Coordinates of C-alpha atoms and ligand atoms in Angstrom, one line a residue:
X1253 CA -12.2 -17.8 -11.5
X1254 CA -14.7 -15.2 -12.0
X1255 CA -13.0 -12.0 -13.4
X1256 CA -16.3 -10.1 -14.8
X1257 CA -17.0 -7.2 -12.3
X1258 CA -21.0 -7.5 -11.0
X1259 CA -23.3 -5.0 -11.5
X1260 CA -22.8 -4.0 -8.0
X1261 CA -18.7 -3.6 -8.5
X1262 CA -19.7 -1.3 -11.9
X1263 CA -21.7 0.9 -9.7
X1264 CA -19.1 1.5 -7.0
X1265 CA -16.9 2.1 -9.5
X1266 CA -18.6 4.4 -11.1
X1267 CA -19.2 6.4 -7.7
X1268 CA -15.4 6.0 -6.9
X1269 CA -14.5 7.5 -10.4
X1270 CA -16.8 10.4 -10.3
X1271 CA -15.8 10.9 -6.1
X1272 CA -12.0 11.0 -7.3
X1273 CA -12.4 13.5 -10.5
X1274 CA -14.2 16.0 -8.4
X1275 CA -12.5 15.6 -5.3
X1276 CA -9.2 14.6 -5.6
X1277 CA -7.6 14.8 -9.1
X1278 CA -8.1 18.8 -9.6
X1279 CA -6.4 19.0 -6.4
X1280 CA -3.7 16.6 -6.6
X1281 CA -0.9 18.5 -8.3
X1282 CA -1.4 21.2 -5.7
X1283 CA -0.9 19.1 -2.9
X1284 CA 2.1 17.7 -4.0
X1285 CA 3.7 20.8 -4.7
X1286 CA 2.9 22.1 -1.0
X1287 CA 3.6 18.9 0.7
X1288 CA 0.4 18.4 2.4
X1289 CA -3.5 16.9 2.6
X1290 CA -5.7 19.3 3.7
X1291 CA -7.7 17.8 7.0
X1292 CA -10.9 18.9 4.2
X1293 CA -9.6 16.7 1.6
X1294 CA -9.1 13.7 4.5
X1295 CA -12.7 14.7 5.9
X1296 CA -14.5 14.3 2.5
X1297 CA -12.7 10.6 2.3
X1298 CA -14.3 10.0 5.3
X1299 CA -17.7 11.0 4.9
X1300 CA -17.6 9.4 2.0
X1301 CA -17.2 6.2 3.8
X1302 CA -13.8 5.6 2.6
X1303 CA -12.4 5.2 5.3
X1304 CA -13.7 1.7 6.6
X1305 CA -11.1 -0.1 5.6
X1306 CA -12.1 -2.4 3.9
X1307 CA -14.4 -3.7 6.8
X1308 CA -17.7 -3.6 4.4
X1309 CA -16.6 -3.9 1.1
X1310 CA -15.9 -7.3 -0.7
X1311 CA -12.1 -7.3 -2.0
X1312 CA -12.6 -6.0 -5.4
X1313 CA -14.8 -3.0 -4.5
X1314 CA -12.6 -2.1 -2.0
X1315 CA -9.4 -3.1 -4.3
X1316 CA -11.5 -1.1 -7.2
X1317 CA -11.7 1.7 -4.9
X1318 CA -7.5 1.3 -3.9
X1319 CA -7.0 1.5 -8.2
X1320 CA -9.1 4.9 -8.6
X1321 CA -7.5 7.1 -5.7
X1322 CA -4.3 5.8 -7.0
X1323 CA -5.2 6.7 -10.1
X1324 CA -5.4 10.5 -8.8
X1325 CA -3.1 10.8 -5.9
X1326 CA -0.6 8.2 -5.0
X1327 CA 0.2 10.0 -1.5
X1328 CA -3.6 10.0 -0.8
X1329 CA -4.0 6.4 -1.7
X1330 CA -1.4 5.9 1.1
X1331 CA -3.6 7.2 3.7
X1332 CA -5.9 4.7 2.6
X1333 CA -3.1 2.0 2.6
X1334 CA -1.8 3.0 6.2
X1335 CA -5.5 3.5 7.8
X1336 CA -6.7 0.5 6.5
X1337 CA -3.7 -2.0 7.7
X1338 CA -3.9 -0.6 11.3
X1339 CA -8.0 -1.4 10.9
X1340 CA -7.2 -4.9 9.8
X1341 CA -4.5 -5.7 12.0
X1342 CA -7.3 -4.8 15.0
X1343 CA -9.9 -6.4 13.2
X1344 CA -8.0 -9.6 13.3
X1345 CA -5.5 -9.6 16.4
X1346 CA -7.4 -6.7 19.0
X1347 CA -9.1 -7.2 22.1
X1348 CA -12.8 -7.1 21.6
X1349 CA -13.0 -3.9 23.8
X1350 CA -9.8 -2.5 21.3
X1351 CA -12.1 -3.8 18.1
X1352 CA -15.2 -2.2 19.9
X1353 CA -13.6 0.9 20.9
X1354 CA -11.5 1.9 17.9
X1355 CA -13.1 0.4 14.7
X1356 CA -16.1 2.5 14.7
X1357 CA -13.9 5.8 15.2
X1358 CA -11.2 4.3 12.4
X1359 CA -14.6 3.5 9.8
X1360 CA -16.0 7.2 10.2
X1361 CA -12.5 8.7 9.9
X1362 CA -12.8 10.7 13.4
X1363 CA -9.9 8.3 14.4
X1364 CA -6.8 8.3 11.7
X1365 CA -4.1 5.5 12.1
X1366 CA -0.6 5.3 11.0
X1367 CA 1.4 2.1 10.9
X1368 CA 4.6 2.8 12.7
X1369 CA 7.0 -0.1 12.2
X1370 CA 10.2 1.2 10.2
X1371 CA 13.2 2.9 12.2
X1372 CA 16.5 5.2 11.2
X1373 CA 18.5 1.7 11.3
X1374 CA 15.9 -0.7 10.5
X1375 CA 13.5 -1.3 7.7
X1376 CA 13.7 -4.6 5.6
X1377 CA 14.8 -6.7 8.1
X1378 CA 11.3 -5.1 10.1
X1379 CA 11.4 -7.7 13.0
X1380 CA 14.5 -6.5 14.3
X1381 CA 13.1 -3.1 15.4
X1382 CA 15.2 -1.4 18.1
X1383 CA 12.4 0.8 19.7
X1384 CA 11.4 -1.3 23.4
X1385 CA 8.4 -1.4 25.1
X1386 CA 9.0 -2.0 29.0
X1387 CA 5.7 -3.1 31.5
X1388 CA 6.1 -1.0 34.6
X1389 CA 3.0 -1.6 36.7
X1390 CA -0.4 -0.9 34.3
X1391 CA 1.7 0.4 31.4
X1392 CA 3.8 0.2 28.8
X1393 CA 7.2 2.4 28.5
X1394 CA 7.7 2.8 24.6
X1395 CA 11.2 3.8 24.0
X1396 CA 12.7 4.4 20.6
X1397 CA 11.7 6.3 16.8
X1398 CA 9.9 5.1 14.3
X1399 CA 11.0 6.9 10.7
X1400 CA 8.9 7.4 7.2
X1401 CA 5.4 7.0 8.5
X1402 CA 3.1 7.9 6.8
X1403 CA 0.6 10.5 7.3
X1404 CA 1.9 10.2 10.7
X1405 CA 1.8 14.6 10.8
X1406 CA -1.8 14.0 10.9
X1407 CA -2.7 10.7 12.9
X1408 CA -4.5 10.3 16.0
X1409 CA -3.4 6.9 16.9
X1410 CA -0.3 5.1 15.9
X1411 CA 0.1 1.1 15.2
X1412 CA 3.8 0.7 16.8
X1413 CA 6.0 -2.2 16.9
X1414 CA 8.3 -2.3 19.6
X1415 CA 10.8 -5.2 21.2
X1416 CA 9.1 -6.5 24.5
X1417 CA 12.0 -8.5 26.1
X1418 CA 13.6 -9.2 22.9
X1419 CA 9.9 -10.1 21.6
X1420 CA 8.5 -8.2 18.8
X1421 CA 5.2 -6.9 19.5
X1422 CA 2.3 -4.5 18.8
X1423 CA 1.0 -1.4 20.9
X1424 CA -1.5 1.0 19.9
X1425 CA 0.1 4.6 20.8
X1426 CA -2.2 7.2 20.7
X1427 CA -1.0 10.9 19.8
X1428 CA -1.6 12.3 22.9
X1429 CA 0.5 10.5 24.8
X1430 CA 3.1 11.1 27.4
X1431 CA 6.2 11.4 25.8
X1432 CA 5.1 10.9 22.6
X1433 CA 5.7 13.0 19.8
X1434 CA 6.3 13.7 15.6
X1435 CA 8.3 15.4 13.5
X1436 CA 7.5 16.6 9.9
X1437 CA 9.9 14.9 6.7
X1438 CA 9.8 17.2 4.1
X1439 CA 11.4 17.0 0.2
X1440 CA 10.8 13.1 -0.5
X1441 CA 11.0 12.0 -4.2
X1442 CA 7.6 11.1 -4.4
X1443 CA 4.6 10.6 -1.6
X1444 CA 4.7 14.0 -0.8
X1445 CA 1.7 14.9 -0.3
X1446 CA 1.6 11.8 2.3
X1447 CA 2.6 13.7 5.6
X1448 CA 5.5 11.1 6.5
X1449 CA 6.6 12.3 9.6
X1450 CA 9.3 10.9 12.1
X1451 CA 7.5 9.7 15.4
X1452 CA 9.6 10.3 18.4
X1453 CA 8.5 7.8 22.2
X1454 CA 11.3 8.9 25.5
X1455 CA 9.4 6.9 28.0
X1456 CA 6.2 7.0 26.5
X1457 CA 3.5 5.7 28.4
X1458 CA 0.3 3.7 27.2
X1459 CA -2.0 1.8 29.4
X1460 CA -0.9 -1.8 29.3
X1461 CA -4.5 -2.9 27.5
X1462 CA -3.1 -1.7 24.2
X1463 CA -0.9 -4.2 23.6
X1464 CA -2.3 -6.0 20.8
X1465 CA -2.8 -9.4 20.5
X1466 CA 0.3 -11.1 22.5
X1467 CA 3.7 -10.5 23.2
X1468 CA 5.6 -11.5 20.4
X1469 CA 2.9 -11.0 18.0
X1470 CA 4.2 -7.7 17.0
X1471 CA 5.7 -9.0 13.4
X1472 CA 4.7 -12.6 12.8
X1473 CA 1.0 -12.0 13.2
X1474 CA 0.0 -8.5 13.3
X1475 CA 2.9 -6.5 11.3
X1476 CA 2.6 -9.2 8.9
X1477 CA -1.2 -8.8 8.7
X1478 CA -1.2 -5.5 8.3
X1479 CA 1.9 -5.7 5.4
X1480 CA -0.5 -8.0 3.8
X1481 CA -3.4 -6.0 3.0
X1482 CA -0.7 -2.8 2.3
X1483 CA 0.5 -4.8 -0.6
X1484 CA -2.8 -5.6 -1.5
X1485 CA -3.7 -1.9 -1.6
X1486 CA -0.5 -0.6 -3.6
X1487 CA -0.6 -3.6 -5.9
X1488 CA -3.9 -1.9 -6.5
X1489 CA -3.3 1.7 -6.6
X1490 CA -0.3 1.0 -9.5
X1491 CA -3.1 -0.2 -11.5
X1492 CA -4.8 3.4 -10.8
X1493 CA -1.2 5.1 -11.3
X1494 CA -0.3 3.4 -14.6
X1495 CA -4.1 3.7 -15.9
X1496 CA -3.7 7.6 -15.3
X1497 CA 0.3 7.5 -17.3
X1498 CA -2.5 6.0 -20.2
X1499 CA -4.7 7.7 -20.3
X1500 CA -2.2 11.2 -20.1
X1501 CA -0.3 9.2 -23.0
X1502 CA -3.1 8.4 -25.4
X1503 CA -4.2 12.3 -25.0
X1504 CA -1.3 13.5 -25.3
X1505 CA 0.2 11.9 -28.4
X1506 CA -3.5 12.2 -30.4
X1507 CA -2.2 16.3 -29.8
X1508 CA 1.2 16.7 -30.2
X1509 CA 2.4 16.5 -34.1
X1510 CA 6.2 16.4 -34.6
X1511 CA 7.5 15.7 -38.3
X1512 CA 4.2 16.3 -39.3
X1513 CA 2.5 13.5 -37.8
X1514 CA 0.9 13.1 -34.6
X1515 CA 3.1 11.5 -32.0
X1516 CA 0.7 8.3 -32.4
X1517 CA 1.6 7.5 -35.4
X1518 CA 5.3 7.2 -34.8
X1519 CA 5.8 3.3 -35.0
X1520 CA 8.3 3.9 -31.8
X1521 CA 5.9 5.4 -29.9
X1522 CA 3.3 2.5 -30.5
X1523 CA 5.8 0.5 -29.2
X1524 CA 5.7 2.0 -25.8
X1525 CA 2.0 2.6 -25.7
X1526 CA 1.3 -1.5 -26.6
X1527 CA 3.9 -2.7 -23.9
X1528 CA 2.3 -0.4 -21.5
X1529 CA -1.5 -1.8 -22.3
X1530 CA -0.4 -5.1 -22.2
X1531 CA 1.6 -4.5 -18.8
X1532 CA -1.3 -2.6 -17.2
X1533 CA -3.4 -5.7 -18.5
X1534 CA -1.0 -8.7 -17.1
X1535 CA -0.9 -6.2 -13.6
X1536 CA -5.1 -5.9 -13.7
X1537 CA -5.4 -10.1 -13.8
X1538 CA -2.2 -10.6 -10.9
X1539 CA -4.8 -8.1 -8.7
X1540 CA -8.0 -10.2 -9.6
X1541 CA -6.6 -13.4 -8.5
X1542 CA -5.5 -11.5 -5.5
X1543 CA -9.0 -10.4 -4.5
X1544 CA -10.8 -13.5 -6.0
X1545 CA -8.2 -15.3 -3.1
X1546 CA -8.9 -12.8 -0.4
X1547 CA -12.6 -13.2 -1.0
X1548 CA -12.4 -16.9 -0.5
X1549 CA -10.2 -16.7 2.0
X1550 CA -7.4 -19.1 0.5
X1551 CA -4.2 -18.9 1.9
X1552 CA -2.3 -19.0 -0.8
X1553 CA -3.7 -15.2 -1.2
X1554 CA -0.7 -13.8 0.6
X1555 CA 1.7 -14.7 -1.7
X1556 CA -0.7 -14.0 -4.8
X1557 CA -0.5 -10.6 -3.7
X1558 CA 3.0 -10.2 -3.4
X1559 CA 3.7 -11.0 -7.0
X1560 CA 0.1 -8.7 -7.4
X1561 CA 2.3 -6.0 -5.4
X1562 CA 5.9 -6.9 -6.6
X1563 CA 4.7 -7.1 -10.5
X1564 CA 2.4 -3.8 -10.5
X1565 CA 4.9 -1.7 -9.0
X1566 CA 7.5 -2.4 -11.3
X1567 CA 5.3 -2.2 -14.2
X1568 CA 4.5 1.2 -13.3
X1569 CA 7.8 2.6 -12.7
X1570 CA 8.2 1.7 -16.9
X1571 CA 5.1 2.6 -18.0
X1572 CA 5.7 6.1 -15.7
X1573 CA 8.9 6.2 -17.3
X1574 CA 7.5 5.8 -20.9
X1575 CA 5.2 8.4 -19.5
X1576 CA 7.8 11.1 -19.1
X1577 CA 9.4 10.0 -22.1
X1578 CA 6.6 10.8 -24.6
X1579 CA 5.8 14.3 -23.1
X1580 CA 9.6 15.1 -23.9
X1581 CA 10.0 18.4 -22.0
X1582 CA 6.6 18.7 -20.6
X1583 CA 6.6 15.4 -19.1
X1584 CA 9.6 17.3 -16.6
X1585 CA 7.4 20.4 -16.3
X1586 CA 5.5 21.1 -13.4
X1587 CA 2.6 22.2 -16.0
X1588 CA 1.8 18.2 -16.6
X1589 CA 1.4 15.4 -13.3
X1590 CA 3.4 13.3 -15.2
X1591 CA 6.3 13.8 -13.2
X1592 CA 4.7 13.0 -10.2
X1593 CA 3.5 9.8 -11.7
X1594 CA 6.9 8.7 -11.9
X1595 CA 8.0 10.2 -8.7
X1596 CA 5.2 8.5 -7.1
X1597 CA 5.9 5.3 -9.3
X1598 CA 9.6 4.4 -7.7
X1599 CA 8.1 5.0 -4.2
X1600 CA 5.8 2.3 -5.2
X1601 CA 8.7 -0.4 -5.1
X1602 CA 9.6 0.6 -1.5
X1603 CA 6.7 0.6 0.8
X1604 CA 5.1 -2.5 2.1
X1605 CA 8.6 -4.5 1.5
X1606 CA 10.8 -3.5 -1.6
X1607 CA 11.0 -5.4 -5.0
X1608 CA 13.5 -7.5 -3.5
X1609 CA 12.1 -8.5 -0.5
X1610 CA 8.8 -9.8 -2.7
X1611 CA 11.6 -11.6 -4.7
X1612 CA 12.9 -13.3 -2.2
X1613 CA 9.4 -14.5 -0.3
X1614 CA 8.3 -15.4 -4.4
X1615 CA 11.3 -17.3 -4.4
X1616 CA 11.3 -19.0 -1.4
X1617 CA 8.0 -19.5 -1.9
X1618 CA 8.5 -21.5 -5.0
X1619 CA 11.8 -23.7 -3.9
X1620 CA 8.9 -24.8 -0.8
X1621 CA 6.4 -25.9 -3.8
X1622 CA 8.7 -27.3 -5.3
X1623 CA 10.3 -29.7 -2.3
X1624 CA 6.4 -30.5 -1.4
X1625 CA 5.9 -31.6 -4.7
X1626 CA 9.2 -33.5 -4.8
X1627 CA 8.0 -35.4 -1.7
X1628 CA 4.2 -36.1 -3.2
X1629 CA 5.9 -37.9 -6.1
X1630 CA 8.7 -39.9 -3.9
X1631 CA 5.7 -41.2 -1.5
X1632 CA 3.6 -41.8 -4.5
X1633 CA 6.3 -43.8 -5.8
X1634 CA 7.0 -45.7 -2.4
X1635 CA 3.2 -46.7 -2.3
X1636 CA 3.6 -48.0 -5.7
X1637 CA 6.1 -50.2 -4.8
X1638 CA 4.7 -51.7 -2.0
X1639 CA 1.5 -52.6 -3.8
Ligands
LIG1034 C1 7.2 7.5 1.0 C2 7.4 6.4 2.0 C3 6.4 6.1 2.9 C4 6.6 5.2 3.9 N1 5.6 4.9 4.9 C5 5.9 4.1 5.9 C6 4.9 3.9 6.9 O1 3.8 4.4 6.9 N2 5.2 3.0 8.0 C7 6.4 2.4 8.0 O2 6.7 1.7 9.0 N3 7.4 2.5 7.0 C8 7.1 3.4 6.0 N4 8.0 3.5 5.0 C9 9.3 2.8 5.1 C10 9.4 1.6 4.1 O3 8.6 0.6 4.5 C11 10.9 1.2 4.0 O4 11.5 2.3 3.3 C12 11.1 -0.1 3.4 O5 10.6 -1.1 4.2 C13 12.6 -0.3 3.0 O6 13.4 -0.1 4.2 P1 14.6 0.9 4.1 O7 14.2 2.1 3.4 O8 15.2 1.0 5.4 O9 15.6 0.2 3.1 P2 16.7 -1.0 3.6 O10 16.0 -2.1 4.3 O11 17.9 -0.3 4.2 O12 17.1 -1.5 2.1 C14 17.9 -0.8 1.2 C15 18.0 -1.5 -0.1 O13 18.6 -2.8 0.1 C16 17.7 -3.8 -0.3 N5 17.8 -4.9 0.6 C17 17.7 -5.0 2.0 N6 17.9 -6.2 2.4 C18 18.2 -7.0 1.4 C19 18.4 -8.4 1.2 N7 18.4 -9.3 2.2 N8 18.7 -8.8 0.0 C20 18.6 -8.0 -1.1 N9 18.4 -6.7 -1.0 C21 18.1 -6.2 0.2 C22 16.3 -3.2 -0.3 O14 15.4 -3.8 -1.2 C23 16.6 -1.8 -0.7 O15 16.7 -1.7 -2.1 C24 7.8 4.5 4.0 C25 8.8 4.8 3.0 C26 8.6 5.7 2.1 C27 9.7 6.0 1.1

């Protein structure tokens, strides 16, 4: 496995860093504190070309591109997240006319997408969604409400999943629909610059080509590809978040002198800072393999990336911790980010399935390896004996 970034991957990178220091990180703070992305801030994303989803980048450039917005703004990474799943899901499972109509708007950002699956009574167990989507002539009838979505304040179209006769299945709702409508969440831990709203469907209608893919679809093929590549991105952007708790940390405690030393050379405090390189490290290899996978198109890529995911974000709710820690009282001041980084940091083991649904799929996971194995060795063993 090739872990050396090309020339190619140094330059993005480069223009990714430079992009996010001007752009985003003086601004980040602000945001957070007011609760909102200016339509500016999302317009300069776009132009950028940031917005493609991950339609023209190999994995790692667009994964390196995931680790520096995160690195600023965890709730702006999350547009990228959201966006970018709805563009994948109808890369893979639209129409062609839904691929040809809505992926060029989605890639130059004149389109945004949020991905509407979780409800007020449903959110791990995501296939059992409540909302209902009812053919009556040449539409859909969406009933139901879809809670938590991200950036949904803002979007123009929304990736819903909705029962269709007791079939899960995928609808794309755009805003302006009858009977659609959303409702601003306000005061979240963390994410709050991510304009989660609640998105509200009495009777909405949609025109019955925007199913996507096929009835029963919704979560088996298309939430699931869309959760997918979310995991992939946030896996990503905890790399960005605990590179920025770091970098604050090394700064910091090269500054700050208590007992007449700098806080760097307490040996307690080199305690944290080592476990937190080495973490940040052991995170940075699990999202390699990841994109090394998705770039070959192996298979076993979705579960890599849920140990990518499941791993990064629990490293970075430590090393955020350790974060606040060794700023002491500034770390809980509003004068330093760190306290968004750890704000941001627990949200991180929530979205896109929580810690313990990515220990239960690792799990299961390994008990299926390990029966397939079992089986290899028993029929290797029966051959054997008939020779
Ligand atoms: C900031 C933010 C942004 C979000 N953005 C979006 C979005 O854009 N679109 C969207 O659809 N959703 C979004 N979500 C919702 C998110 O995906 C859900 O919160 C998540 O799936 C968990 O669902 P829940 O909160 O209902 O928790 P629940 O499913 O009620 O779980 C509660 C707790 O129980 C645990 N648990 C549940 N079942 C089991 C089990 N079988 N075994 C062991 N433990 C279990 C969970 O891990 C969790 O710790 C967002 C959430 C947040 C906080």
């Amino acid at each position: 496995m090739e872990i050396e970034l090309t020339s190619q991957q140094i330059q993005a990178q480069e223009i990714f860093r430079t992009f996010v220091n001007t752009e985003i990180a003086p601004y980040a703070d602000q945001c957070d504190q007011e609760e909102k992305t200016p339509p500016e801030t999302i317009k300069k994303l776009a132009d950028a070309g940031y917005l493609e989803g991950g339609q023209n980048m190999d994995a790692i450039t667009f994964g390196l591109l995931c680790e520096e917005i995160g690195r600023a703004s965890a709730s702006l990474l999350s547009l990228l997240t959201v966006h970018s799943m709805v563009c994948q899901a109808i890369m893979k499972w639209g129409s062609s006319s839904q691929r040809a109509h809505w992926l060029p708007k989605l890639s130059t950002g004149e389109t945004i997408a949020a991905f509407g699956l979780t409800e007020p009574n449903i959110g791990s167990d995501a296939k059992s969604v409540e909302t209902t989507a009812v053919l009556s002539n040449n539409s859909y009838i969406l009933n139901g409400e879809k809670k938590w979505i991200s950036f949904g304040q803002v979007a123009d179209l929304f990736l819903i999943i909705a029962q269709c006769d007791g079939n899960p299945s995928a609808f794309l709702v755009e805003r302006n629909s009858p009977g659609f409508s959303t409702e601003p969440i306000k005061g979240l831990l963390g994410f709050r610059a991510a304009m989660i709203a609640k998105v509200h469907m009495n009777d909405c209608q949609i025109p019955k080509e925007n199913l996507v893919g096929r009835v029963g679809f919704g979560f088996s093929h298309i939430a699931n590809t869309a959760l997918d590549h979310g995991r992939y991105c946030v896996g990503w952007g905890c790399l960005g978040l605990g590179q920025a708790c770091l970098d604050t940390c090394l700064s910091y405690t090269s500054q700050r002198k208590q007992f007449g030393a700098y806080l760097k050379g307490h040996q307690l405090i080199q305690q944290m800072i080592g476990d937190m390189i080495t973490n940040i490290k052991a995170a940075r290899l699990l999202c390699y393999h990841a994109a090394y996978l998705k770039e070959k198109g192996d298979p076993s890529l979705i579960m890599e990336t849920s140990i990518a995911k499941y791993f990064a974000s629990r490293m970075v709710n430590q090393v955020a911790n350790d974060t606040v820690q060794i700023h002491g009282a500034n770390g809980c001041s509003s004068d330093y980010p760190v306290q968004r980084y750890l704000r941001d940091a627990k949200i991180m083991e929530i979205i896109e399935g929580s810690s313990q649904m990515q220990q239960i799929i690792i799990a299961k996971s390994g008990y299926h390896g390990f029966a397939l194995e079992r089986r290899k060795l028993q029929q290797k063993e029966k051959a054997k004996e008939k020779a």
